Short mmCIF file of N, CA and C in Angstrom, two decimals:
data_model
loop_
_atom_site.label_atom_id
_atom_site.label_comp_id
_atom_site.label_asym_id
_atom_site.label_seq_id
_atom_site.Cartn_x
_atom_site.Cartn_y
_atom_site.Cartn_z
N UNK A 1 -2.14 -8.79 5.70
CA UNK A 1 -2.51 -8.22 4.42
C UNK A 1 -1.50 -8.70 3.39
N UNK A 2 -2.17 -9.29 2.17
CA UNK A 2 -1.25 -9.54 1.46
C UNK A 2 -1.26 -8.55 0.12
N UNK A 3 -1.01 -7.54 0.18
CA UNK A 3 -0.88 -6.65 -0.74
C UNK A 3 0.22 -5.55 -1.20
N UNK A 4 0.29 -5.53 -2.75
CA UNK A 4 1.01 -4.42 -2.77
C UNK A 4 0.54 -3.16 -3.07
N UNK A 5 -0.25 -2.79 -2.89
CA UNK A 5 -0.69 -1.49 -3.10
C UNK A 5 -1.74 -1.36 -2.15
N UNK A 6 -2.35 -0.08 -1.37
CA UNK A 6 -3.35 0.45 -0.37
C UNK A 6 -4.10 1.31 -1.06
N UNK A 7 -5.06 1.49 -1.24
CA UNK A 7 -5.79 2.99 -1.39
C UNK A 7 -6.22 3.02 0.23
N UNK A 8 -6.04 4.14 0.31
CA UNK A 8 -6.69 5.15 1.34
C UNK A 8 -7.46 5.80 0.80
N UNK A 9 -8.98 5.54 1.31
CA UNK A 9 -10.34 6.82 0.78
C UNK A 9 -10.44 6.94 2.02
N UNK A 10 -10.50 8.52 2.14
CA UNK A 10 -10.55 9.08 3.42
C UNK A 10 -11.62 10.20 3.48
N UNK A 11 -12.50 10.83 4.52
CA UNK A 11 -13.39 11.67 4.57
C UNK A 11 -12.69 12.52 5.01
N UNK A 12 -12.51 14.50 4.52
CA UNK A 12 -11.61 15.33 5.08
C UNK A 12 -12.50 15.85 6.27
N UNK A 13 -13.53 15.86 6.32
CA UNK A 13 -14.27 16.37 7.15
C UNK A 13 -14.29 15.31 8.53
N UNK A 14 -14.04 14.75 8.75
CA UNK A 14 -13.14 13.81 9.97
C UNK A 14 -12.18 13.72 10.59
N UNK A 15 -11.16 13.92 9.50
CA UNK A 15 -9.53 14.13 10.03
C UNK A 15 -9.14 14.80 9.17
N UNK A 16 -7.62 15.62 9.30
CA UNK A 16 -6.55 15.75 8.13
C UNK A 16 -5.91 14.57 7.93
N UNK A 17 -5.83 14.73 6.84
CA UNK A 17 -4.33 13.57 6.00
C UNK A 17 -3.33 13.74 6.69
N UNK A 18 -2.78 14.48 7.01
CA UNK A 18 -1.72 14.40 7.70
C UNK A 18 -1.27 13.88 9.29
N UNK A 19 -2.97 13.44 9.57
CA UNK A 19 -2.66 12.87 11.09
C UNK A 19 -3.34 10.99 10.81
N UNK A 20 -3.72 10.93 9.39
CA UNK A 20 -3.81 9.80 9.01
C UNK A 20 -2.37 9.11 8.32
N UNK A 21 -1.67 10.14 7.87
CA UNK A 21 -0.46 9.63 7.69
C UNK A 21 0.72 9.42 8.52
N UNK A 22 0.58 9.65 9.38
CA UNK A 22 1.05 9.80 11.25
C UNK A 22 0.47 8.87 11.77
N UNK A 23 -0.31 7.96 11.48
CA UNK A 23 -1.01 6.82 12.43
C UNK A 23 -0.47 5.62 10.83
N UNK A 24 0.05 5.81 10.18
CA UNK A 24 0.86 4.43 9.76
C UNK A 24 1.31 4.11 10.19
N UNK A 25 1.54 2.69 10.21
CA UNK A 25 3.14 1.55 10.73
C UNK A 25 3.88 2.28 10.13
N UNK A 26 4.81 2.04 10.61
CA UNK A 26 6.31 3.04 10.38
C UNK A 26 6.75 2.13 8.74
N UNK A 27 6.39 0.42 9.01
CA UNK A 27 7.38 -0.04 7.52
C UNK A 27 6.13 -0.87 6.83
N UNK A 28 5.32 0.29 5.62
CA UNK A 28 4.51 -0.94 5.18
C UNK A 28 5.00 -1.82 4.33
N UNK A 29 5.86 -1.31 3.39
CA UNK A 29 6.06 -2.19 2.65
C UNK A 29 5.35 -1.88 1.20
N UNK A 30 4.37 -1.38 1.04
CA UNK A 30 3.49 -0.85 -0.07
C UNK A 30 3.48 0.27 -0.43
N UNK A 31 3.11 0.26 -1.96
CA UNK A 31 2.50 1.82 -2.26
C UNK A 31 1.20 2.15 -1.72
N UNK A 32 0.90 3.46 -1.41
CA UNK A 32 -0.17 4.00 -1.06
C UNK A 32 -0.77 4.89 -1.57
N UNK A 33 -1.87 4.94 -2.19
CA UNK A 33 -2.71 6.34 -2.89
C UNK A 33 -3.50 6.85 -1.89
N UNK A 34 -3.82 8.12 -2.06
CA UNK A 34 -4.85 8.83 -1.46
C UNK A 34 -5.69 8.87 -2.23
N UNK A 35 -7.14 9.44 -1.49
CA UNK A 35 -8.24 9.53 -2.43
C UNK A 35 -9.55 9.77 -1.29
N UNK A 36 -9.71 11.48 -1.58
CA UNK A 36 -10.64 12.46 -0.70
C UNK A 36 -11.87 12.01 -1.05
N UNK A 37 -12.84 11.69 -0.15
CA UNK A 37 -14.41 11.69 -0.33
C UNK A 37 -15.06 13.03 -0.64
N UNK A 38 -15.65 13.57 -1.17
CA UNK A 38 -16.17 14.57 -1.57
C UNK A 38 -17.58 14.77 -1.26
N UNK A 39 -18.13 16.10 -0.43
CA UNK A 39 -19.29 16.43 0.15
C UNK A 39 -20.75 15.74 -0.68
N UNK A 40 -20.68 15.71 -1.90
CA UNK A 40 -21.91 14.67 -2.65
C UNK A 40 -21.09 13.65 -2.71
N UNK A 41 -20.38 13.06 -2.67
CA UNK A 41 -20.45 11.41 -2.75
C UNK A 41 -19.15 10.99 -2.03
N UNK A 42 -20.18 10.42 -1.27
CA UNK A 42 -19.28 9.77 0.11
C UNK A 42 -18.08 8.84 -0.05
N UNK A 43 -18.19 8.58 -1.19
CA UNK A 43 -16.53 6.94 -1.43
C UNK A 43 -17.17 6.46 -2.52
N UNK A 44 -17.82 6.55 -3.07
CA UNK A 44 -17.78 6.00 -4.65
C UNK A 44 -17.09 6.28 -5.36
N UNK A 45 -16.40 6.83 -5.59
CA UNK A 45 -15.60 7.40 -7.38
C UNK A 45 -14.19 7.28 -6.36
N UNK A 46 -14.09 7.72 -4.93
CA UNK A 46 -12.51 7.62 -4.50
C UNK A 46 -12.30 6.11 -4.25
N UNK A 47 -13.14 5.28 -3.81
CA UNK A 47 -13.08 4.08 -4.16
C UNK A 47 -12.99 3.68 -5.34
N UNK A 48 -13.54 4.33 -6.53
CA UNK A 48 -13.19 3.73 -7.92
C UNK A 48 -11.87 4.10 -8.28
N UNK A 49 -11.64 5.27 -7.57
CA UNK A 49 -10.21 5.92 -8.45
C UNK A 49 -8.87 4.76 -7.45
N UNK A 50 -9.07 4.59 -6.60
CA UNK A 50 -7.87 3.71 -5.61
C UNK A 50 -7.74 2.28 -6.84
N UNK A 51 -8.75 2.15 -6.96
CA UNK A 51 -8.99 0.56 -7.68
C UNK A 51 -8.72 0.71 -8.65
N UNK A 52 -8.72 1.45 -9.61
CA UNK A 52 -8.09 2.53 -11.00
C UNK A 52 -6.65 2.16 -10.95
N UNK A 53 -6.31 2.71 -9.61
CA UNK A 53 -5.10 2.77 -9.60
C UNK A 53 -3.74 1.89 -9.03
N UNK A 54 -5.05 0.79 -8.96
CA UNK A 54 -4.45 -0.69 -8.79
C UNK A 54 -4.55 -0.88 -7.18
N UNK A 55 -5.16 -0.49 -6.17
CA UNK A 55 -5.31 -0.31 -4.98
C UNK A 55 -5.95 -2.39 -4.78
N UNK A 56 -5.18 -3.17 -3.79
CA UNK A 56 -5.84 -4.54 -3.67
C UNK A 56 -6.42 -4.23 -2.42
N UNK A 57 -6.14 -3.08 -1.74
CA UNK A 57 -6.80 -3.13 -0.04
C UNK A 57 -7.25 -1.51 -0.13
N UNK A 58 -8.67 -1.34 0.29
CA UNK A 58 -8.92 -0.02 0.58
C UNK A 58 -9.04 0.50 1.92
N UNK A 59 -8.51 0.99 2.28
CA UNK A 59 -8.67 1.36 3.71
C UNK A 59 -9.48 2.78 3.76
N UNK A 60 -11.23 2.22 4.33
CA UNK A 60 -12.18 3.40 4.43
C UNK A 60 -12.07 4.19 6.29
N UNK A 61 -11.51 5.17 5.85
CA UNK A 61 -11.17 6.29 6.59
C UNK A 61 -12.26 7.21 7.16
N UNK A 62 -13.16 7.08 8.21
CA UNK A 62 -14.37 8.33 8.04
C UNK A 62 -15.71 7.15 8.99
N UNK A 63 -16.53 8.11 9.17
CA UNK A 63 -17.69 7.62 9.71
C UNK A 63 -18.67 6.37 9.46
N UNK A 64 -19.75 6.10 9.13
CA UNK A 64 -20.32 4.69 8.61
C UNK A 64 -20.81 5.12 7.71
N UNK A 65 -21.28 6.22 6.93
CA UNK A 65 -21.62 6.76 5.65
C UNK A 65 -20.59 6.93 4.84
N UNK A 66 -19.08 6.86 5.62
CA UNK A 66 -18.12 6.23 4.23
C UNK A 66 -17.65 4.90 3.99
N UNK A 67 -17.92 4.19 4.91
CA UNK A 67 -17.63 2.96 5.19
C UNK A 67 -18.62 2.31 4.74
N UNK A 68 -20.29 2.45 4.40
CA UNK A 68 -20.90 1.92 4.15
C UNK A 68 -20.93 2.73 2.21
N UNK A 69 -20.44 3.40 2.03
CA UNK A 69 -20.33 4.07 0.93
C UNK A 69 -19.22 2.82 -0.06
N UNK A 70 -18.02 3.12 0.86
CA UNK A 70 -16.86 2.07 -0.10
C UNK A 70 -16.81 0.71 0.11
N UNK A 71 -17.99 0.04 0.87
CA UNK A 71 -18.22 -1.09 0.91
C UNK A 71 -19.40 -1.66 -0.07
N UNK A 72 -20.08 -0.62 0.34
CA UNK A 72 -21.03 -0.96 -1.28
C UNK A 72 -21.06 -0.88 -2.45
N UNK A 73 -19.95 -0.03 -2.63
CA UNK A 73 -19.15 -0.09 -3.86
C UNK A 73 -18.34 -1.32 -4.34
N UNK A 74 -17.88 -1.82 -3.68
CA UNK A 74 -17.17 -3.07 -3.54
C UNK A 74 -17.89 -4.08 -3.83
N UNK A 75 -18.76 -4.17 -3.07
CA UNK A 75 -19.92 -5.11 -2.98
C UNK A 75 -20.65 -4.84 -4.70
N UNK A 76 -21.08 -3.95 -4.93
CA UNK A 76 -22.21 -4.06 -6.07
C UNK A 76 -21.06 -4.07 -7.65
N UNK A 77 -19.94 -3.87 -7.50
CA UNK A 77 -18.70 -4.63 -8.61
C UNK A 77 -18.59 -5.65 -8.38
N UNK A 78 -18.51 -6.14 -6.97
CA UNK A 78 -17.83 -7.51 -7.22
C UNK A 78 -16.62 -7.68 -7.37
N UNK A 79 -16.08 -6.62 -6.13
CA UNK A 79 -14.29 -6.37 -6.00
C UNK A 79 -13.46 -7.55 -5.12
N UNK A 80 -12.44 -7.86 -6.07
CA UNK A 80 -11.84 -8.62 -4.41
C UNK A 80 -11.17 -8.00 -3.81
N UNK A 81 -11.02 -6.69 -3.77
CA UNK A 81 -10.42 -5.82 -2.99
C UNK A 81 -10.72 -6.08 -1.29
N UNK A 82 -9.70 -5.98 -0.86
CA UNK A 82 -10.33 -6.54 0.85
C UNK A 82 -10.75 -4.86 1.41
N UNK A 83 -11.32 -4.98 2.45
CA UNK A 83 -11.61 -3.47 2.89
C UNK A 83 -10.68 -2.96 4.65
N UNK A 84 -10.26 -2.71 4.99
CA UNK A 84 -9.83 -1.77 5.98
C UNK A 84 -10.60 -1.02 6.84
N UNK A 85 -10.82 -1.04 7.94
CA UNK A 85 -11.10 0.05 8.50
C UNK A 85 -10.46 0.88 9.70
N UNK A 86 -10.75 2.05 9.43
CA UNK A 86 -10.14 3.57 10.22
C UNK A 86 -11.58 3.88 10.59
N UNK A 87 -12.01 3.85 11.68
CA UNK A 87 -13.56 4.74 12.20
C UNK A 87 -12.96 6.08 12.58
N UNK A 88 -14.15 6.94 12.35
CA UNK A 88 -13.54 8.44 12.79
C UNK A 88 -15.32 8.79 13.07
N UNK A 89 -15.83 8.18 12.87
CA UNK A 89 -17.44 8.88 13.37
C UNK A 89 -17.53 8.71 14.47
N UNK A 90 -18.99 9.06 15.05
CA UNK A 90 -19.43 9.06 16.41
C UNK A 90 -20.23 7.55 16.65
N UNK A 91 -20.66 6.72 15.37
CA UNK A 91 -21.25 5.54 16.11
C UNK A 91 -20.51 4.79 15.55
N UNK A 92 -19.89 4.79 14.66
CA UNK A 92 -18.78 3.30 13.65
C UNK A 92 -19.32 1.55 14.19
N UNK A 93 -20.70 1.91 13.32
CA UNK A 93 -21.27 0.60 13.72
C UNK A 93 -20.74 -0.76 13.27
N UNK A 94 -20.17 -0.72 12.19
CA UNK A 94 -19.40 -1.54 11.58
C UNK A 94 -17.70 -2.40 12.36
N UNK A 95 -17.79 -1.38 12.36
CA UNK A 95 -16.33 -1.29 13.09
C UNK A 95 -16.28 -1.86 14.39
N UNK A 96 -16.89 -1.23 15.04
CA UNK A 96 -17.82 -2.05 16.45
C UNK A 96 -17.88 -3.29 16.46
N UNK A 97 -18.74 -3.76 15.55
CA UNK A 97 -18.99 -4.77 15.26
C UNK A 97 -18.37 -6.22 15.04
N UNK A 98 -16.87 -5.52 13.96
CA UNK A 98 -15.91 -6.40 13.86
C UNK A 98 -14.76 -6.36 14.91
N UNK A 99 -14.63 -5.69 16.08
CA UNK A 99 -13.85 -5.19 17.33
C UNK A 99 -12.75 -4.33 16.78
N UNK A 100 -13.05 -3.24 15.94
CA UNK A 100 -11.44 -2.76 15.22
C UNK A 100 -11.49 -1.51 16.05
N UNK A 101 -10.28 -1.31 17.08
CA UNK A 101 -9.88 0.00 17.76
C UNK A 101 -10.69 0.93 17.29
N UNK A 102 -11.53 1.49 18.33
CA UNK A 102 -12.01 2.91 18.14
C UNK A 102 -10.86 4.05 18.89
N UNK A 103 -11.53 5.02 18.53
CA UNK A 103 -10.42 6.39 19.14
C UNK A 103 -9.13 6.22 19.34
N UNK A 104 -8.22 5.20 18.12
CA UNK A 104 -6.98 5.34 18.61
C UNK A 104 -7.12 5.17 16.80
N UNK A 105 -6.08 6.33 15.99
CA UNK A 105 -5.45 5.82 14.26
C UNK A 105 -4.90 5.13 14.49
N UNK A 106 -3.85 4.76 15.12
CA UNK A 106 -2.42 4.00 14.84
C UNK A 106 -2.94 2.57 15.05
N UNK A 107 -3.86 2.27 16.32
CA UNK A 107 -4.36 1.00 16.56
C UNK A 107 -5.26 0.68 15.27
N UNK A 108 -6.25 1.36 14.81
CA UNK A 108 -7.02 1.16 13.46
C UNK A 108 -6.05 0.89 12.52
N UNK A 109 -5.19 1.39 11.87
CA UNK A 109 -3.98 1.88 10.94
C UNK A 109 -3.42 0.57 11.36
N UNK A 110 -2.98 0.11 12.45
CA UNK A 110 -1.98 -1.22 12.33
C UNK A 110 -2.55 -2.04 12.21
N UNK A 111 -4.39 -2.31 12.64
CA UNK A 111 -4.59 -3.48 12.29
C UNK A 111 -5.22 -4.26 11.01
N UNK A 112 -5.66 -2.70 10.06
CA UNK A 112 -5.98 -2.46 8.71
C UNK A 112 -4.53 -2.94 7.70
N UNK A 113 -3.86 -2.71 8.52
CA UNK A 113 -2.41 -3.09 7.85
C UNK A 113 -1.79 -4.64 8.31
N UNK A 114 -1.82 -5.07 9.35
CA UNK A 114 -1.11 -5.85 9.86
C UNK A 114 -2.26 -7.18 10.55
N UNK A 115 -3.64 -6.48 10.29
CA UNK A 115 -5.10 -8.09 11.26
C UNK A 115 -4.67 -8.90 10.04
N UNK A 116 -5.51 -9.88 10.61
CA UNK A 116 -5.93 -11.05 9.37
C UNK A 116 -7.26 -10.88 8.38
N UNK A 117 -7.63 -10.73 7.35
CA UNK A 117 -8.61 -10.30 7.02
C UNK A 117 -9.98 -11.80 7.08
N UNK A 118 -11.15 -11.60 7.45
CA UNK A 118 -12.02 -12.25 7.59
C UNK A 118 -13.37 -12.17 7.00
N UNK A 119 -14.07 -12.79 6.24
CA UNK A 119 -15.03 -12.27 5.38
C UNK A 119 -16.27 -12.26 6.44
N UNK A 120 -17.44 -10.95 5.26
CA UNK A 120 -18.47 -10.92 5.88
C UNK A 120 -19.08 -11.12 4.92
N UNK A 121 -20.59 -10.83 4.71
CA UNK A 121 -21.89 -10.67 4.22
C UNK A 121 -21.85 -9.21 3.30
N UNK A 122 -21.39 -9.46 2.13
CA UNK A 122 -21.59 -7.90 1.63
C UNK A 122 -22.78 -8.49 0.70
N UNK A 123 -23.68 -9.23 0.62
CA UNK A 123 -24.82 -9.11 -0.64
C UNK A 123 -25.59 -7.80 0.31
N UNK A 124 -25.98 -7.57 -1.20
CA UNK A 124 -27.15 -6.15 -1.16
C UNK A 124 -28.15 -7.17 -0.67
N UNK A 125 -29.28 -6.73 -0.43
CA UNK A 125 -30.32 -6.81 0.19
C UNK A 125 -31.42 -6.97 -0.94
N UNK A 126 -32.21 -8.02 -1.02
CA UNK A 126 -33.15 -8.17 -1.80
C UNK A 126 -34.27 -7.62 -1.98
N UNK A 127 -35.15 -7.57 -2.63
CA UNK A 127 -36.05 -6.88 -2.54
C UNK A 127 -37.94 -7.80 -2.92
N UNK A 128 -37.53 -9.22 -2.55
CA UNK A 128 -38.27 -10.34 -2.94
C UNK A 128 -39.09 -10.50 -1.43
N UNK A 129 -40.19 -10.75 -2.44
CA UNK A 129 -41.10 -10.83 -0.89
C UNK A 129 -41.75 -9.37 -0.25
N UNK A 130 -41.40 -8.30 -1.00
CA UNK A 130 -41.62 -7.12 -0.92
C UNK A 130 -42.61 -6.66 -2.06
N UNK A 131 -43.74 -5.65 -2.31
CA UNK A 131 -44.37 -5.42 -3.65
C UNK A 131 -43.61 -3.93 -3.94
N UNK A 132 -44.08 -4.26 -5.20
CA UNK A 132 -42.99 -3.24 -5.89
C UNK A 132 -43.39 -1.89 -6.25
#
């Protein structure tokens, strides 16, 4: 990661903060913001507020409805913010997907901090070829 600053958007209804702040590397090196998902909106606005607040890496904290929340956020700005992930749901399809530690923070947490980042496919989905 080449960054100086982290946002953390995190879902409270998944974990406490305080056992997400317990699964950091001991030396990041960065500032870090917090920023709670809220029961109507899953990581939009805490994703806007990290990026507000100068956040270059967001690390989405929470199930695939926040992960797919602060990625599409990302995606439909047109952020170069890189994204992070912490799974804390029951299917973390995403996450899966890219092999990032399930059921362990610290393993998620170090490698959100410390992998190499690798791009995917964030275009939205068209709607061509479809009637309207």
């Amino acid at each position: 990661m080449n960054a100086n600053h982290v946002g953390i958007v995190w879902n409270p209804s998944k974990t406490e903060k305080a056992d997400l702040e317990a699964a950091l590397p001991t030396q990041t090196g960065v500032d870090i913001t917090w920023h709670e998902t809220e029961e109507d909106d899953p990581g939009k606005s805490a994703t806007q507020a990290a990026l507000d607040a100068g956040a270059q890496v967001i690390i989405a904290a929470g199930g695939d409805g926040t992960v797919r929340a602060i990625a599409g956020h990302l995606a439909e700005i047109g952020s170069s913010a890189e994204l992070g992930i912490v799974p804390l749901g029951t299917g973390n399809l995403l996450a899966r997907n890219l092999d990032v530690p399930l059921n362990s923070l610290g393993e998620a947490m170090d490698r959100a901090f410390n992998g190499t980042a690798r791009e995917i496919d964030m275009r939205l989905p068209s709607n061509s070829g479809h009637p309207s």
